[in-house]
Amino acid sequence: MTIAESPKNPKVIWAGTDDGNLQVTRDDGATWTNVVKNIPGLPENTWCSKVYPGNLNEGTAYVTFDGHRTGDKHPYAFKTNDFGLTWRTLGNGTIESYCQSILQDPVNSKLLFLGTEFGLYVSFNDGESWTRMRRNIPKVSIRDMVIQPRDNDLVLATHGRGIFIIDDITPLRVFTSEILDQEVVFLPSQPFVIGKVNMNFGFAGDDEYTGPNPPDAATITYYLRKRHIFGDMHLEIFNRDGKLIKKLPAGKRKGINRVSWTVMKKPPKVPSSPSIAQFAMFGPFYNPGTYTVKLVKGKSSYEGSVKLMLDPDSPYSMEDRTLRLNTVNQGYEMLEDLGYFNEKDVRSVKKLREYSKIMKGSLKKKALSMVDELDKLHHQMVATKMGGITGEEKLREKIVFLYATAILYQGKPTKSQIDGLNILKKEINKIDKKVNLILEEKLPLINAFLVKKGKEPIAILTREAYDKESENL
């Protein structure tokens, strides 16, 4: 029914049968020894459901037995360290039903997983005590288990409910009794590998199988000794310069909490236009590195970290990917800058048009002249023709194109992309200087008139105010 080779010595092989035998060979199958009689408290002829050789010692093995076919639903799980001469019973009375499978973690030898007829159990002390894993794991028969070594995912094969995958068991590997006594503890997670922006489309047939994938986000894991009920509780993420870049709602339940952080910046706030800047509808990933995470719980705060990294299996060199990252971020910042420059222009035009109605003579001509000058600059910044496909390309559309072509390709940007962004950067800065010159030279006279009339003077939009408005959108 079950056979397994020791990872420490290929000549050591264990075999369990459906008539209650547990055999071991230490000479690659030349001779076998039945060690089932050495197991205490095990009824004769009990079906051996799983044997798992230990990861650290060739004499170690974990074994489960299933007696439900004869009406015995007692959980039988055992461990030996001496090739089956002596055995220790695993369990503390909390296991509800008979056992189907057992697994030792390859990193933390004291971390065990036990598959039973009524769900999955975990032990952090080599089987001295067990806790049933709940949340999204149903109370069904767990027939087999395996740990995926690259992603550290625990894969469960169930009877009748398909395959379940517990993503990244890294936090469980550090769990100890000392942690259980602390109020809050951040637990380690695997670094998040920064991926790519995909825009794939397809059509499925009527029999396509789908299942939920892991979130495309970094995972922040922490332990709460008690459920948080009253008062504020949230997560704050800071970059390497100590700048707050994200606030997230925190999980408040007792035990292990996992919070996902989507590591993409907001889409750039591009200037408004009749045409849609469809390729600027997503922001770039945050830069690779270690980010500080703070859990704010009432008046107390606790600190952890989360790491982002580039794909180590990428076919592109680190130098090329770093250049791409810098190019994408340059395009993103230019679109943000242009959004501010244009908004400053447009708001000033709106106010000047509104107040020109109460002006007369040369002052009115000056105000309308400013409107014309600023409006011309606005038309240089964004496409303004109405309709679907107009073919009109201004600074906004040109930057969006270069930004999109850089973000959708993971390799080195072309020279024309880099040069194009540098040229356009000079152009938008030149336009902003013209906008500022018009407003700084001509606006004071108009504002003096408005103050005399008891009107609110026209304020030039600051970058700080613009960014604050953008954060609240």
Coordinates of C-alpha atoms in Angstrom, one line a residue:
M1 CA 0.0 0.0 0.0
T2 CA 2.9 2.4 0.7
I3 CA 6.6 2.3 -0.1
A4 CA 9.3 4.9 0.4
E5 CA 13.0 5.3 0.1
S6 CA 15.1 7.1 2.7
P7 CA 16.4 10.4 1.4
K8 CA 19.6 9.9 3.5
N9 CA 20.4 6.4 2.3
P10 CA 18.8 4.9 -0.9
K11 CA 19.4 1.4 0.4
V12 CA 17.0 2.0 3.3
I13 CA 13.4 1.3 2.1
W14 CA 10.2 1.1 4.0
A15 CA 7.0 -0.7 2.9
G16 CA 3.6 -0.9 4.5
T17 CA 0.9 -3.4 3.5
D18 CA -2.9 -3.6 3.7
D19 CA -2.7 -6.6 6.0
G20 CA -0.9 -4.8 8.8
N21 CA 2.8 -5.4 8.0
L22 CA 5.5 -2.7 8.2
Q23 CA 8.7 -3.9 6.5
V24 CA 12.2 -2.3 6.3
T25 CA 15.3 -3.2 4.4
R26 CA 18.7 -1.7 5.0
D27 CA 20.5 -3.5 2.1
D28 CA 18.5 -2.3 -0.9
G29 CA 15.9 -5.1 -0.7
A30 CA 18.1 -8.1 -0.2
T31 CA 16.6 -8.7 3.2
W32 CA 13.5 -7.4 5.0
T33 CA 12.5 -7.1 8.6
N34 CA 8.8 -6.8 9.8
V35 CA 8.9 -4.2 12.6
V36 CA 5.1 -3.9 13.2
K37 CA 5.2 -6.0 16.4
N38 CA 7.4 -3.3 18.0
I39 CA 4.6 -0.6 17.6
P40 CA 2.8 -0.2 20.9
G41 CA -1.0 -0.2 21.0
L42 CA -1.6 -1.1 17.4
P43 CA -4.2 -3.8 16.7
E44 CA -3.1 -6.6 14.5
N45 CA -3.7 -6.5 10.7
T46 CA -4.4 -2.7 10.7
W47 CA -4.0 -1.3 7.2
C48 CA -0.7 0.7 6.9
S49 CA -1.8 3.9 5.1
K50 CA 1.5 5.8 4.9
V51 CA 5.2 5.6 5.7
Y52 CA 7.5 8.6 5.4
P53 CA 11.2 8.2 6.0
G54 CA 12.8 11.0 8.0
N55 CA 14.6 13.8 6.2
L56 CA 17.6 14.1 8.6
N57 CA 18.3 10.6 9.9
E58 CA 18.2 7.3 7.9
G59 CA 16.9 5.4 10.9
T60 CA 13.9 7.8 11.3
A61 CA 10.5 7.1 9.9
Y62 CA 6.9 8.3 10.4
V63 CA 4.0 6.0 9.8
T64 CA 0.2 6.0 9.9
F65 CA -2.3 3.2 10.1
D66 CA -6.0 3.1 9.2
G67 CA -8.3 0.7 10.9
H68 CA -11.7 2.0 9.8
R69 CA -12.3 -1.0 7.5
T70 CA -12.8 -3.0 10.7
G71 CA -14.7 -0.3 12.5
D72 CA -11.6 1.1 14.3
K73 CA -11.5 4.9 13.8
H74 CA -8.7 5.5 16.3
P75 CA -5.9 7.8 14.9
Y76 CA -2.7 5.8 14.7
A77 CA 0.5 7.7 14.0
F78 CA 4.0 6.7 15.2
K79 CA 7.7 7.6 14.9
T80 CA 10.9 5.6 15.1
N81 CA 14.5 6.8 15.2
D82 CA 16.2 3.3 15.2
F83 CA 14.9 1.5 12.1
G84 CA 11.7 0.4 13.9
L85 CA 13.1 -1.2 17.0
T86 CA 11.3 1.3 19.2
W87 CA 8.3 3.6 18.5
R88 CA 6.8 6.7 19.9
T89 CA 3.1 7.4 19.6
L90 CA 2.3 10.8 18.0
G91 CA -0.8 12.6 19.2
N92 CA -2.4 14.3 22.2
G93 CA -6.1 13.3 21.9
T94 CA -7.1 16.2 19.7
I95 CA -7.1 14.2 16.4
E96 CA -10.7 13.3 15.6
S97 CA -10.4 10.4 13.2
Y98 CA -8.2 7.8 11.5
C99 CA -5.0 8.9 9.7
Q100 CA -4.3 8.7 6.0
S101 CA -0.9 10.4 5.5
I102 CA 2.0 12.1 7.3
L103 CA 4.8 14.4 6.2
Q104 CA 7.9 15.9 7.8
D105 CA 9.0 19.4 6.7
P106 CA 12.5 19.2 5.0
V107 CA 13.6 22.5 6.6
N108 CA 12.2 22.3 10.1
S109 CA 12.3 18.7 11.3
K110 CA 9.9 19.4 14.2
L111 CA 7.2 20.6 11.7
L112 CA 4.8 17.7 10.8
F113 CA 1.7 17.6 8.8
L114 CA -0.9 14.8 9.4
G115 CA -3.6 14.0 6.8
T116 CA -6.7 12.5 8.4
E117 CA -10.2 11.5 7.3
F118 CA -11.5 14.7 8.8
G119 CA -9.0 17.3 7.6
L120 CA -5.4 18.4 8.0
Y121 CA -3.4 18.7 11.3
V122 CA -0.1 20.4 12.0
S123 CA 2.5 19.9 14.8
F124 CA 5.3 22.3 15.6
N125 CA 6.9 20.0 18.2
D126 CA 7.5 16.7 16.3
G127 CA 4.1 15.3 17.0
E128 CA 3.8 16.0 20.8
S129 CA 0.7 18.1 20.1
W130 CA -1.5 18.7 17.1
T131 CA -3.7 21.5 15.8
R132 CA -6.3 21.2 13.0
M133 CA -5.7 23.7 10.2
R134 CA -9.0 25.4 9.4
R135 CA -9.8 28.5 7.3
N136 CA -10.1 27.4 3.7
I137 CA -9.1 23.7 4.3
P138 CA -12.3 21.6 4.4
K139 CA -12.8 18.8 6.8
V140 CA -12.2 16.1 4.2
S141 CA -10.0 13.1 3.8
I142 CA -6.3 14.1 3.1
R143 CA -4.9 11.1 1.2
D144 CA -1.4 12.3 0.3
M145 CA 0.8 15.4 0.7
V146 CA 4.0 16.8 -0.8
I147 CA 6.0 20.0 -0.3
Q148 CA 7.0 21.9 -3.5
P149 CA 10.6 22.8 -2.8
R150 CA 11.0 25.8 -5.0
D151 CA 7.9 27.7 -3.8
N152 CA 7.6 26.0 -0.4
D153 CA 3.9 25.2 -1.0
L154 CA 2.1 22.4 0.7
V155 CA 0.1 20.4 -1.8
L156 CA -2.8 18.2 -0.5
A157 CA -4.5 15.4 -2.4
T158 CA -8.0 14.9 -1.0
H159 CA -10.7 12.3 -1.6
G160 CA -13.5 13.9 -3.5
R161 CA -12.4 17.5 -3.2
G162 CA -9.5 17.7 -5.6
I163 CA -6.1 19.3 -5.0
F164 CA -5.5 22.0 -2.4
I165 CA -2.4 24.2 -2.3
I166 CA -1.3 26.0 0.9
D167 CA 0.9 28.8 -0.5
D168 CA 4.4 29.3 1.2
I169 CA 4.6 27.5 4.5
T170 CA 7.7 29.5 5.4
P171 CA 5.9 31.2 8.3
L172 CA 5.1 27.8 9.9
R173 CA 8.7 26.8 9.9
V174 CA 9.6 29.4 12.6
F175 CA 6.6 28.9 14.8
T176 CA 7.5 28.0 18.4
S177 CA 5.8 28.1 21.8
E178 CA 7.6 31.3 22.5
I179 CA 5.9 33.0 19.6
L180 CA 2.5 31.9 20.9
D181 CA 3.0 33.9 24.0
Q182 CA 3.8 37.2 22.3
E183 CA 1.2 39.8 21.4
V184 CA 2.2 40.3 17.8
V185 CA 5.0 38.7 15.8
F186 CA 5.8 39.2 12.1
L187 CA 6.6 35.9 10.4
P188 CA 8.9 35.4 7.4
S189 CA 7.6 34.9 3.9
Q190 CA 9.3 34.2 0.7
P191 CA 10.5 37.3 -1.3
F192 CA 8.0 38.4 -3.9
V193 CA 9.3 38.0 -7.4
I194 CA 8.4 41.0 -9.5
G195 CA 6.6 39.7 -12.6
K196 CA 5.5 41.4 -15.8
V197 CA 2.4 43.2 -16.9
N198 CA 0.4 40.9 -19.1
M199 CA -2.3 41.9 -21.6
N200 CA -3.3 38.5 -22.9
F201 CA -6.7 37.7 -24.4
G202 CA -8.1 34.3 -25.3
F203 CA -11.3 32.2 -25.6
A204 CA -11.9 29.0 -23.7
G205 CA -13.9 26.0 -24.7
D206 CA -16.9 24.7 -22.7
D207 CA -14.8 22.2 -20.7
E208 CA -11.9 24.4 -19.5
Y209 CA -10.8 23.7 -15.9
T210 CA -10.0 26.8 -13.8
G211 CA -8.9 27.3 -10.3
P212 CA -7.9 30.3 -8.3
N213 CA -4.2 31.2 -8.6
P214 CA -2.1 32.7 -5.8
P215 CA -2.5 36.5 -5.5
D216 CA -0.1 38.4 -7.7
A217 CA 1.0 40.3 -4.7
A218 CA 3.6 40.2 -1.9
T219 CA 2.3 38.4 1.3
I220 CA 2.8 40.0 4.7
T221 CA 2.3 37.4 7.5
Y222 CA 2.0 37.9 11.2
Y223 CA 0.7 36.2 14.3
L224 CA -1.9 37.7 16.7
R225 CA -2.2 36.2 20.2
K226 CA -5.7 37.6 20.5
R227 CA -8.4 38.8 18.1
H228 CA -8.3 42.6 17.7
I229 CA -11.8 44.0 18.3
F230 CA -11.7 47.6 19.4
G231 CA -9.7 50.5 18.0
D232 CA -7.7 51.2 14.9
M233 CA -5.5 48.6 13.3
H234 CA -3.7 48.8 9.9
L235 CA -0.5 48.2 8.1
E236 CA 1.9 50.8 6.8
I237 CA 4.6 50.2 4.2
F238 CA 7.7 52.3 3.9
N239 CA 10.4 52.4 1.3
R240 CA 14.2 52.4 2.0
D241 CA 14.1 56.2 2.4
G242 CA 11.5 55.9 5.2
K243 CA 8.7 57.4 3.0
L244 CA 5.2 56.0 3.6
I245 CA 4.0 54.5 0.3
K246 CA 1.0 52.4 1.2
K247 CA -1.6 51.8 3.9
L248 CA -3.4 48.5 4.0
P249 CA -6.2 47.1 6.2
A250 CA -4.9 44.5 8.6
G251 CA -6.2 41.1 9.3
K252 CA -7.5 41.0 12.9
R253 CA -8.2 37.4 13.7
K254 CA -6.5 35.3 16.3
G255 CA -3.6 33.3 15.0
I256 CA -1.8 33.7 11.7
N257 CA -2.9 36.5 9.4
R258 CA -1.9 37.0 5.8
V259 CA -2.3 40.4 4.0
S260 CA -1.6 40.8 0.3
W261 CA 0.1 43.9 -1.0
T262 CA -0.3 44.6 -4.7
V263 CA 3.2 45.8 -5.5
M264 CA 2.2 48.0 -8.4
K265 CA 2.0 51.7 -8.1
K266 CA -1.2 53.5 -9.0
P267 CA -1.7 54.2 -12.7
P268 CA 0.0 57.5 -13.6
K269 CA -2.4 60.5 -13.4
V270 CA -2.2 61.6 -17.0
P271 CA -3.8 64.8 -18.3
S272 CA -7.4 64.5 -19.1
S273 CA -8.3 64.3 -22.8
P274 CA -11.1 63.2 -25.1
S275 CA -9.0 60.2 -26.1
I276 CA -8.3 57.4 -23.6
A277 CA -4.6 56.7 -22.7
Q278 CA -5.3 53.0 -22.5
F279 CA -1.6 52.0 -22.2
A280 CA -1.3 54.2 -19.1
M281 CA -4.0 52.3 -17.2
F282 CA -1.5 50.5 -15.0
G283 CA 1.5 51.6 -13.0
P284 CA 4.9 50.0 -12.7
F285 CA 6.1 47.6 -10.0
Y286 CA 7.8 49.1 -7.0
N287 CA 11.6 48.8 -7.1
P288 CA 13.3 45.6 -5.8
G289 CA 14.5 45.8 -2.2
T290 CA 13.4 45.4 1.4
Y291 CA 10.5 47.4 2.6
T292 CA 9.6 48.1 6.2
V293 CA 6.2 47.0 7.4
K294 CA 4.6 48.5 10.5
L295 CA 1.5 47.1 12.1
V296 CA -0.3 49.9 13.9
K297 CA -2.5 48.4 16.7
G298 CA -4.1 51.2 18.7
K299 CA -1.2 53.1 20.4
S300 CA 1.3 50.3 19.8
S301 CA 3.2 49.5 16.6
Y302 CA 5.2 46.5 15.5
E303 CA 7.8 46.3 12.8
G304 CA 8.6 43.7 10.1
S305 CA 9.7 43.6 6.5
V306 CA 8.8 42.4 3.1
K307 CA 11.2 41.8 0.2
L308 CA 10.7 42.3 -3.5
M309 CA 13.2 40.8 -6.0
L310 CA 13.6 40.5 -9.7
D311 CA 13.0 37.1 -11.3
P312 CA 16.3 35.1 -10.9
D313 CA 15.3 32.9 -13.8
S314 CA 14.9 35.8 -16.3
P315 CA 16.8 35.4 -19.6
Y316 CA 17.7 39.1 -19.4
S317 CA 20.8 40.4 -17.6
M318 CA 20.5 42.4 -14.4
E319 CA 22.0 45.4 -16.1
D320 CA 19.3 45.3 -18.9
R321 CA 16.5 44.9 -16.4
T322 CA 17.8 47.7 -14.2
L323 CA 17.9 50.0 -17.3
R324 CA 14.4 48.9 -18.2
L325 CA 13.2 49.6 -14.6
N326 CA 14.7 53.1 -14.7
T327 CA 13.2 53.8 -18.1
V328 CA 9.7 52.7 -17.0
N329 CA 9.9 54.8 -13.9
Q330 CA 11.1 57.8 -15.9
G331 CA 8.1 57.5 -18.2
Y332 CA 5.8 57.1 -15.2
E333 CA 7.2 60.3 -13.5
M334 CA 7.0 62.3 -16.8
L335 CA 3.3 61.4 -17.1
E336 CA 2.8 62.4 -13.5
D337 CA 4.7 65.7 -14.1
L338 CA 2.7 66.4 -17.3
G339 CA -0.5 65.7 -15.5
Y340 CA 0.4 68.4 -12.9
F341 CA 1.7 70.9 -15.5
N342 CA -1.5 70.6 -17.6
E343 CA -3.8 70.8 -14.5
K344 CA -2.1 74.0 -13.4
D345 CA -2.6 75.4 -16.9
V346 CA -6.3 74.3 -17.2
R347 CA -7.4 75.5 -13.8
S348 CA -5.8 78.9 -14.4
V349 CA -7.6 79.2 -17.7
K350 CA -10.9 78.3 -16.2
K351 CA -10.6 81.0 -13.5
L352 CA -9.4 83.6 -16.0
R353 CA -12.3 83.0 -18.2
E354 CA -14.7 83.2 -15.3
Y355 CA -13.3 86.4 -13.9
S356 CA -12.8 88.1 -17.3
K357 CA -16.6 88.6 -17.4
I358 CA -16.3 91.2 -14.6
M359 CA -13.3 93.0 -16.2
K360 CA -13.2 95.8 -18.7
G361 CA -10.7 97.5 -21.0
S362 CA -7.1 96.6 -21.1
L363 CA -7.3 94.3 -18.1
K364 CA -9.9 92.2 -19.8
K365 CA -7.7 92.0 -22.9
K366 CA -4.8 91.0 -20.7
A367 CA -6.8 88.2 -19.1
L368 CA -8.1 86.9 -22.4
S369 CA -4.6 87.1 -23.9
M370 CA -3.4 84.9 -21.0
V371 CA -6.2 82.5 -21.8
D372 CA -5.1 82.2 -25.4
E373 CA -1.4 81.7 -24.5
L374 CA -2.2 79.1 -21.8
D375 CA -4.7 77.4 -24.1
K376 CA -2.1 77.0 -26.8
L377 CA 0.3 75.4 -24.4
H378 CA -2.5 73.1 -23.2
H379 CA -3.0 72.0 -26.8
Q380 CA 0.7 71.2 -27.1
M381 CA 0.5 68.9 -24.0
V382 CA -2.6 66.8 -24.8
A383 CA -4.7 65.7 -27.8
T384 CA -8.0 67.7 -27.8
K385 CA -9.8 66.5 -30.9
M386 CA -13.1 64.8 -30.3
G387 CA -13.9 61.4 -31.7
G388 CA -12.6 57.8 -31.5
I389 CA -9.4 57.5 -33.6
T390 CA -8.2 61.0 -34.4
G391 CA -4.6 60.4 -35.2
E392 CA -3.7 63.4 -33.1
E393 CA -0.5 63.0 -31.0
K394 CA 0.8 65.5 -28.5
L395 CA 3.2 65.2 -25.6
R396 CA 0.8 63.1 -23.6
E397 CA 0.3 60.5 -26.3
K398 CA 4.0 60.3 -27.2
I399 CA 5.0 59.7 -23.6
V400 CA 2.3 57.1 -23.1
F401 CA 3.5 55.1 -26.1
L402 CA 7.1 55.0 -24.9
Y403 CA 6.0 54.2 -21.4
A404 CA 3.8 51.3 -22.6
T405 CA 6.4 49.8 -24.9
A406 CA 8.9 49.8 -22.1
I407 CA 6.6 48.3 -19.4
L408 CA 5.3 45.5 -21.6
Y409 CA 8.8 44.2 -22.5
Q410 CA 11.1 42.7 -19.8
G411 CA 14.4 43.2 -21.7
K412 CA 16.6 46.2 -22.5
P413 CA 14.9 49.3 -23.8
T414 CA 15.9 50.5 -27.3
K415 CA 18.1 53.5 -27.8
S416 CA 15.2 55.3 -29.5
Q417 CA 12.9 54.7 -26.5
I418 CA 15.5 56.1 -24.1
D419 CA 16.4 59.1 -26.4
G420 CA 12.7 59.7 -27.0
L421 CA 11.9 60.0 -23.3
N422 CA 14.9 62.4 -22.8
I423 CA 13.8 64.6 -25.6
L424 CA 10.2 64.7 -24.4
K425 CA 11.3 65.5 -20.9
K426 CA 13.0 68.6 -22.1
E427 CA 9.9 69.6 -24.1
I428 CA 7.5 69.3 -21.1
N429 CA 9.9 71.2 -18.8
K430 CA 10.1 73.9 -21.5
I431 CA 6.3 74.2 -21.6
D432 CA 6.0 74.3 -17.8
K433 CA 8.5 77.2 -17.7
K434 CA 6.3 79.1 -20.2
V435 CA 3.2 78.4 -18.1
N436 CA 5.0 79.6 -15.0
L437 CA 6.3 82.7 -16.7
I438 CA 2.9 83.7 -17.9
L439 CA 1.3 83.2 -14.5
E440 CA 4.1 84.8 -12.5
E441 CA 4.4 87.9 -14.7
K442 CA 0.8 88.6 -15.5
L443 CA -1.3 87.1 -12.7
P444 CA -0.4 89.6 -9.9
L445 CA -2.1 92.5 -11.7
I446 CA -5.3 90.5 -12.2
N447 CA -5.2 89.3 -8.6
A448 CA -4.9 92.9 -7.3
F449 CA -8.1 93.8 -9.2
L450 CA -9.9 90.7 -7.9
V451 CA -8.9 91.6 -4.3
K452 CA -10.3 95.1 -4.7
K453 CA -13.6 93.6 -6.0
G454 CA -13.7 91.3 -2.9
K455 CA -13.1 88.2 -5.0
E456 CA -10.8 85.3 -4.2
P457 CA -7.5 85.8 -6.1
I458 CA -6.4 83.1 -8.6
A459 CA -4.0 80.7 -6.8
I460 CA -1.4 78.8 -8.8
L461 CA -1.9 75.1 -8.2
T462 CA 1.1 73.7 -6.3
R463 CA 2.6 70.3 -6.8
E464 CA 1.9 69.4 -3.1
A465 CA -1.8 70.3 -3.4
Y466 CA -2.0 68.4 -6.7
D467 CA -0.4 65.2 -5.3
K468 CA -2.6 65.3 -2.2
E469 CA -5.7 65.5 -4.4
S470 CA -4.4 62.5 -6.5
E471 CA -3.9 60.4 -3.3
N472 CA -7.6 60.9 -2.4
L473 CA -8.9 59.7 -5.8

